[in-house]
Coordinates of C-alpha atoms and ligand atoms in Angstrom, one line a residue:
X822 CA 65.3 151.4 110.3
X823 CA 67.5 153.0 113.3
X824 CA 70.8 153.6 112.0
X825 CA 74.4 154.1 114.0
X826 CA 76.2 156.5 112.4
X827 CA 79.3 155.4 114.3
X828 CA 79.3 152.0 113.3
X829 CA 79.7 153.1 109.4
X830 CA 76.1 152.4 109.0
X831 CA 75.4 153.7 105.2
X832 CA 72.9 150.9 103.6
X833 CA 73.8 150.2 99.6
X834 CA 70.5 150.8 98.5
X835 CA 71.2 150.2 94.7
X836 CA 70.0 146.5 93.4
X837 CA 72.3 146.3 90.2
X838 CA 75.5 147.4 92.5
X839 CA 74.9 144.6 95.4
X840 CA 74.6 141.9 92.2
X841 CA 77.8 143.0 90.5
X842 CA 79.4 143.1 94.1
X843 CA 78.5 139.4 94.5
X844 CA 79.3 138.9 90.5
X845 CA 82.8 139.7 91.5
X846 CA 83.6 136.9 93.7
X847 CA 82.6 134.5 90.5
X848 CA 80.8 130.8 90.9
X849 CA 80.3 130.4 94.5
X850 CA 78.2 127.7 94.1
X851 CA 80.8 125.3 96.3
X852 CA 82.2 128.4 98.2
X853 CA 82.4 129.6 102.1
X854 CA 81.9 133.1 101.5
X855 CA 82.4 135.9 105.1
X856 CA 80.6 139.2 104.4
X857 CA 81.3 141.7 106.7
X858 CA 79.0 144.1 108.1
X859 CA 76.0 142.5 106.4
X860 CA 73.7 145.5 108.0
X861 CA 69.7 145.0 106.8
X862 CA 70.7 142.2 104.2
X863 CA 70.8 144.1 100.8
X864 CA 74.4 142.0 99.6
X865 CA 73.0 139.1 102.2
X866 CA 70.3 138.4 100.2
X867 CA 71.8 137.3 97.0
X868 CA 75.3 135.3 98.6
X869 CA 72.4 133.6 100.8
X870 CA 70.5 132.2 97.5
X871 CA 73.9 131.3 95.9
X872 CA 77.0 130.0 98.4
X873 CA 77.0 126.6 99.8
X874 CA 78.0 128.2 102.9
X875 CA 78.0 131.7 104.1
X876 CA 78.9 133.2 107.4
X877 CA 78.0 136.7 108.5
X878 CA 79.6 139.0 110.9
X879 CA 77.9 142.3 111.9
X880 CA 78.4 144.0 115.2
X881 CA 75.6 146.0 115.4
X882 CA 73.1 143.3 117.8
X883 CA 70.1 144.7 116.6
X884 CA 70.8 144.1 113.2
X885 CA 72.3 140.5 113.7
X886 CA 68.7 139.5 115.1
X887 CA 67.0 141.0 112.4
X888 CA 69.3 138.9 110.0
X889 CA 68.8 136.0 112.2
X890 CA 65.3 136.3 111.5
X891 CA 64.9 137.0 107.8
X892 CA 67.7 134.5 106.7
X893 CA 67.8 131.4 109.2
X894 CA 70.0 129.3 107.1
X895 CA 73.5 131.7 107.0
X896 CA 75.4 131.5 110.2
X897 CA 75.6 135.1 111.5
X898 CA 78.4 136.3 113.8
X899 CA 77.3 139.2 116.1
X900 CA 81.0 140.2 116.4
X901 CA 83.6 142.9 115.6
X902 CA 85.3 141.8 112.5
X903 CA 89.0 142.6 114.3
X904 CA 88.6 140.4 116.7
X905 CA 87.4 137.3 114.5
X906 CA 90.0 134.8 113.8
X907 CA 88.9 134.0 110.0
X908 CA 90.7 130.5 110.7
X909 CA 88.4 129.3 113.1
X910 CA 85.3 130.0 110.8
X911 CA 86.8 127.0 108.1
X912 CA 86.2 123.7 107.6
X913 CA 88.8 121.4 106.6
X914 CA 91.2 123.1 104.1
X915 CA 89.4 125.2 102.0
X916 CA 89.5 128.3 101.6
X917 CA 87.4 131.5 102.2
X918 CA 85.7 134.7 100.1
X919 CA 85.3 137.4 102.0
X920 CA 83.1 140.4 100.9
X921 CA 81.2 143.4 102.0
X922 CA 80.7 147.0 102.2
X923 CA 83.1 147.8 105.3
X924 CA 82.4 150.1 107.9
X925 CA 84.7 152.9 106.6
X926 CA 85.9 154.0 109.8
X927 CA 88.2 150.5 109.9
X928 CA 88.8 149.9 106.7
X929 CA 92.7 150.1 106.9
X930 CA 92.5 147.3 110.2
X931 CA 90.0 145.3 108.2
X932 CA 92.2 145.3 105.1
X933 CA 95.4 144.6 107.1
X934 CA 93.1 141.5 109.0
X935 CA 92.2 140.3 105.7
X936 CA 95.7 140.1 104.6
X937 CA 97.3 138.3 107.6
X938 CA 94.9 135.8 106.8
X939 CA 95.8 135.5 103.2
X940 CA 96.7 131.7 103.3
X941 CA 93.2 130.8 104.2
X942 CA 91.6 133.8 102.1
X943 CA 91.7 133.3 98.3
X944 CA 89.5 136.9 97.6
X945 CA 88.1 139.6 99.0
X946 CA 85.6 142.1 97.0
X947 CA 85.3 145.2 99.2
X948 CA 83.5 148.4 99.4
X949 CA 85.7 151.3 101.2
X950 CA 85.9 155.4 100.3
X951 CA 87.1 156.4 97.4
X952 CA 90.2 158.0 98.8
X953 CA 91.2 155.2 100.3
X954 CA 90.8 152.7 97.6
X955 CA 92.9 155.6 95.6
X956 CA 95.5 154.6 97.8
X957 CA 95.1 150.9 97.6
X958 CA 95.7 151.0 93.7
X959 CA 98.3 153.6 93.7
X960 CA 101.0 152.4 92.0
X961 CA 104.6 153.5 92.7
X962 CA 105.8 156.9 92.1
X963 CA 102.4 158.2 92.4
X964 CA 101.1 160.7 94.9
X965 CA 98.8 158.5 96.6
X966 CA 101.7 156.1 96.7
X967 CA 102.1 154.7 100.5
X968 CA 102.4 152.3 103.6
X969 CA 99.4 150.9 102.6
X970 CA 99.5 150.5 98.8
X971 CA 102.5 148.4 99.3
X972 CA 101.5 146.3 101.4
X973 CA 98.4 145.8 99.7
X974 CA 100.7 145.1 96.6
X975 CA 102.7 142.6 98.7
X976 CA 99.7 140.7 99.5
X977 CA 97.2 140.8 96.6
X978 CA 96.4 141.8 92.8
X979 CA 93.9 144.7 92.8
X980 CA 91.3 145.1 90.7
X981 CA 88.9 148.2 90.0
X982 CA 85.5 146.3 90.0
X983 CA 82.7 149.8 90.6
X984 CA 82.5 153.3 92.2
X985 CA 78.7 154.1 93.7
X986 CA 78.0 157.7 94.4
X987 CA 76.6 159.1 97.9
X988 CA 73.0 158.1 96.5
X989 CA 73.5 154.1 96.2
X990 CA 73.1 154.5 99.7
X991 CA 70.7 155.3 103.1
X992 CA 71.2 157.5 104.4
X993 CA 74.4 158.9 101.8
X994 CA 77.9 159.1 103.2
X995 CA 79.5 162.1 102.7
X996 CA 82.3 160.1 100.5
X997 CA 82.1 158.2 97.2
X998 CA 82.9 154.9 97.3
X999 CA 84.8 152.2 95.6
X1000 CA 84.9 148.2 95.0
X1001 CA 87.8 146.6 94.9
X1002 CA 88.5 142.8 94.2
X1003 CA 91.8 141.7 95.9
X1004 CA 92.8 138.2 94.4
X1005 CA 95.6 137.3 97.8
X1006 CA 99.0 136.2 96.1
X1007 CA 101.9 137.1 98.9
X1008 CA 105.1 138.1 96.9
X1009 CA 107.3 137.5 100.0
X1010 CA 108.9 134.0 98.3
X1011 CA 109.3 135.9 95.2
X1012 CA 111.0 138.4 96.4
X1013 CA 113.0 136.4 99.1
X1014 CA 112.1 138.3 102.3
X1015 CA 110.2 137.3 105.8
X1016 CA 106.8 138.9 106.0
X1017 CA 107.0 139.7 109.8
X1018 CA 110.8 141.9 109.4
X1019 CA 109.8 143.0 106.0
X1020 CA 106.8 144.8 106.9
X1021 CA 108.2 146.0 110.2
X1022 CA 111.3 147.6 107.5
X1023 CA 108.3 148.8 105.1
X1024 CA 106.8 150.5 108.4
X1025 CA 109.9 152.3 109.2
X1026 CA 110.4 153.1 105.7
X1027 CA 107.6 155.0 105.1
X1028 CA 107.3 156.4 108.8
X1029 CA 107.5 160.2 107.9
X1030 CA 105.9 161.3 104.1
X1031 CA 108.0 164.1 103.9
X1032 CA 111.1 162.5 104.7
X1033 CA 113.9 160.6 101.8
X1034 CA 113.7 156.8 102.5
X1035 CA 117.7 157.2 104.0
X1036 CA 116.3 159.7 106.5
X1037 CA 113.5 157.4 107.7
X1038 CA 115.9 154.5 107.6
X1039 CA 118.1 156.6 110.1
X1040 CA 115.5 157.8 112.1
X1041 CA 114.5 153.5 112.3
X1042 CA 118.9 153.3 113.7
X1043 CA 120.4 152.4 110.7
X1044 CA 124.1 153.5 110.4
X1045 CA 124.4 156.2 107.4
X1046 CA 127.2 154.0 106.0
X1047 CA 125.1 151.1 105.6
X1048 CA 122.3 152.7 104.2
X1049 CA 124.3 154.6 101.2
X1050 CA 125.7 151.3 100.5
X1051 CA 122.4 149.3 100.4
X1052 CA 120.4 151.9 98.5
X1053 CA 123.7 152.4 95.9
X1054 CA 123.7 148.3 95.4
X1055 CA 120.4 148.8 95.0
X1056 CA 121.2 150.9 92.3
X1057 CA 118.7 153.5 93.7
X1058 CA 119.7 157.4 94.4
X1059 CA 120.2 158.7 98.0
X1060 CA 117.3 161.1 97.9
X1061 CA 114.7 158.5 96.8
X1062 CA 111.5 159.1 99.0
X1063 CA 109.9 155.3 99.9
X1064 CA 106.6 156.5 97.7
X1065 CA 109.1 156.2 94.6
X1066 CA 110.4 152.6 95.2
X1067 CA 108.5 149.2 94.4
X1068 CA 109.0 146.7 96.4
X1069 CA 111.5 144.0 94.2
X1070 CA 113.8 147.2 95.2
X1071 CA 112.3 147.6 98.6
X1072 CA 113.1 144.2 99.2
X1073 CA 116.7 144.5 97.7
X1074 CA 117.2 147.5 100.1
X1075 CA 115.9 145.5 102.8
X1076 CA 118.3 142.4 102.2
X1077 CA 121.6 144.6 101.5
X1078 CA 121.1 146.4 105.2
X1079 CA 120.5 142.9 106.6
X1080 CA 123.6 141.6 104.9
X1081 CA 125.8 144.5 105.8
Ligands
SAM2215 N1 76.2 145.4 104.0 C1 75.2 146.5 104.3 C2 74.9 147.2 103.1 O1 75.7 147.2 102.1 O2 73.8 147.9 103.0 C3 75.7 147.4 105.4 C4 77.0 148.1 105.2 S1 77.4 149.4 106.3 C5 78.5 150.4 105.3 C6 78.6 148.6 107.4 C7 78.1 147.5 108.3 O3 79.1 147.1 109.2 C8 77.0 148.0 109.3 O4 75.9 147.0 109.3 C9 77.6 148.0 110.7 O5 76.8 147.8 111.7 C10 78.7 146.9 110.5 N2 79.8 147.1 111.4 C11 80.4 148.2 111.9 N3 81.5 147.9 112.6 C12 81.7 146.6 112.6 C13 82.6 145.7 113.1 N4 83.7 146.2 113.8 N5 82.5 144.4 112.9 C14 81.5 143.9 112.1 N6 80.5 144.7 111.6 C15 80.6 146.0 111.8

């Protein structure tokens, strides 16, 4: 098999871990289920003898007409996932499973995709680099603490659900990797904030690592003033760094600057 090496093109090669993959989503019996990057098939092959429906998007044409071929009764996408509107790929109300073993060097953009789709999406099991799925569990405080842990965090609950070493593929990525299952449940009613200005404030928030969350704030034109008064209201300290605050607080930050 010719392989692209820029399209993230690592084939899971290890039987037991594509089942437990597709274990993860549960009965999908009665279930539209999306897999992204379906490659030669090896997850393919099991959704296609178990979901009532299952839609496949893989950019890579060459594979999409091998797919076409060996399983003509999924509906395959030759598409790149970013520019797919999962809405579109519905019918009626229900809503969608999304799984696959991404193409690494997206997986941030596919991740972000998946969660601005969350009221259509109910899961997503997904294979991505160790490092980064690290990040995606981090929880507050920790090192690996970021942008995009809480925003994962707003969206979803994360599970663990299997890490695969370089050999549970062809060829082996120089990276281990990691499945996670994201169940989508959007905290913004919870914690009484507007996702489009809350994660435009969480953007600015985290905008420099290095930097306290007042110093980012200021960078982002917030007057000092405001900002001592939010974060003490808050009741958190003036040199908190963003990595150290969950997000009830981030959001309680967030609503004392707009009040003030
Ligand atoms: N699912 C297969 C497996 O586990 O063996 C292949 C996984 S491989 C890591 C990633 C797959 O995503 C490749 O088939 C690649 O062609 C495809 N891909 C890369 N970029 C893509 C994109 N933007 N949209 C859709 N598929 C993409």
């Amino acid at each position: 098999m010719r392989q692209k090496p820029k399209l993230g093109q690592n084939f899971l090669v290890d039987p037991a871990a594509s089942a437990a993959i597709v274990d993860a989503l549960g009965d999908i019996s009665a279930k539209t289920v999306v897999e992204i990057g379906p490659g030669a098939g090896a997850i393919t092959e099991i959704l296609a003898a178990q979901a009532r429906r299952l839609i496949a998007i893989e950019l890579d044409r060459d594979l999409a007409s091998q797919l076409r071929a060996q399983f003509p009764s999924i509906e395959i996408v030759e598409a790149d996932v970013l520019s797919i509107d999962l809405t579109t790929l519905r019918q009626g109300e229900e809503k969608l499973l999304v799984v696959g073993n991404l193409p690494y060097y997206i997986t941030s953009p596919i991740l972000l995709h998946l969660f601005s789709a969350c009221d259509i999406v109910s899961m997503a099991v997904v294979m991505m680099q160790r490092e980064v799925a690290e990040r995606v569990l981090a929880e507050p405080g920790s090192s690996d603490y970021g942008l995009l842990s809480a925003t994962a965090r707003l969206y979803s609950r994360i599970e663990r659900v299997l890490d695969l070493p370089p050999t549970a593929f062809v060829p082996p990525p120089q990276v281990r990797s990691t499945v996670l299952r994201l169940t989508m449940q959007p905290r913004f009613t919870e914690l009484g904030v507007e996702p489009r200005p809350f994660l435009a404030f969480l953007r600015q928030s985290f905008a420099q690592k290095r930097k306290t969350l007042a110093k980012n704030l200021r960078s982002a034109g917030f007057a000092s003033a405001r900002i001592s008064s939010a974060l003490s209201e808050s009741r958190m300290p003036g040199t908190a760094r963003a990595e150290e605050v969950d997000l009830q607080h981030m959001a309680a930050i967030y609503k004392s600057l707009a009040a003030n």
